[in-house]
GROMACS .gro file of C-alpha atoms in nm:
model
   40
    1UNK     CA    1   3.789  -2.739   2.464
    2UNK     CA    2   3.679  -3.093   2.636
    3UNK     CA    3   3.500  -2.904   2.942
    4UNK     CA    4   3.336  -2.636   2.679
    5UNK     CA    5   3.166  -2.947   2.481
    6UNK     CA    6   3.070  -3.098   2.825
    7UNK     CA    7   2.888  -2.743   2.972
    8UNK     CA    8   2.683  -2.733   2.645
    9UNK     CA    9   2.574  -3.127   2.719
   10UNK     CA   10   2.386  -3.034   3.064
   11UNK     CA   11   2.121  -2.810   2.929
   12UNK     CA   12   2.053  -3.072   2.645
   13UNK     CA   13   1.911  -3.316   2.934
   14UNK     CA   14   1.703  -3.134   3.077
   15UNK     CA   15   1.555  -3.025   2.737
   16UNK     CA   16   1.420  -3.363   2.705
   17UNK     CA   17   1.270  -3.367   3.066
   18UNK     CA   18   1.045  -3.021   2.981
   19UNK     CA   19   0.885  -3.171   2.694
   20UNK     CA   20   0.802  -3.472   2.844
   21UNK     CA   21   0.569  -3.341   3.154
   22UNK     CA   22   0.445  -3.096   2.879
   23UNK     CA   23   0.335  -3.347   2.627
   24UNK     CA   24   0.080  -3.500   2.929
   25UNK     CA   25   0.011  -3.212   3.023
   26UNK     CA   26  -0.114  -3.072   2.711
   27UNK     CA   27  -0.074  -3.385   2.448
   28UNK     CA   28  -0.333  -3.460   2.203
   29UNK     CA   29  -0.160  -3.768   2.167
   30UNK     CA   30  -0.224  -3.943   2.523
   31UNK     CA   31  -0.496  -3.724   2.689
   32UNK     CA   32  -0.727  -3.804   2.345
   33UNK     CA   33  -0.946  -3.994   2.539
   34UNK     CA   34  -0.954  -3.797   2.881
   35UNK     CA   35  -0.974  -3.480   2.692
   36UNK     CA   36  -1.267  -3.631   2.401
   37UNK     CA   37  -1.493  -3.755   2.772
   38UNK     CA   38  -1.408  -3.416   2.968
   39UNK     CA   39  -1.545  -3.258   2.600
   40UNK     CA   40  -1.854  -3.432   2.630
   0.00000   0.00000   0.00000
């Protein structure tokens, strides 16, 4: 039961790792000003 709980545990690091080069990639939050100057 120990080794099933650690399997599950991988995939839940990496799920943090997609989001993050996504949220550059296409984030309102950081681009705003890169994608407001490439806008006008």
């Amino acid at each position: 039961m120990g080794n099933q709980n650690f399997l599950p545990h991988p995939p839940h690091l990496p799920h943090p790792q997609s989001p993050l080069p996504l949220i550059p990639r296409g984030g309102p939050e950081f681009p705003s000003p890169f994608f407001k100057n490439n806008l006008l």
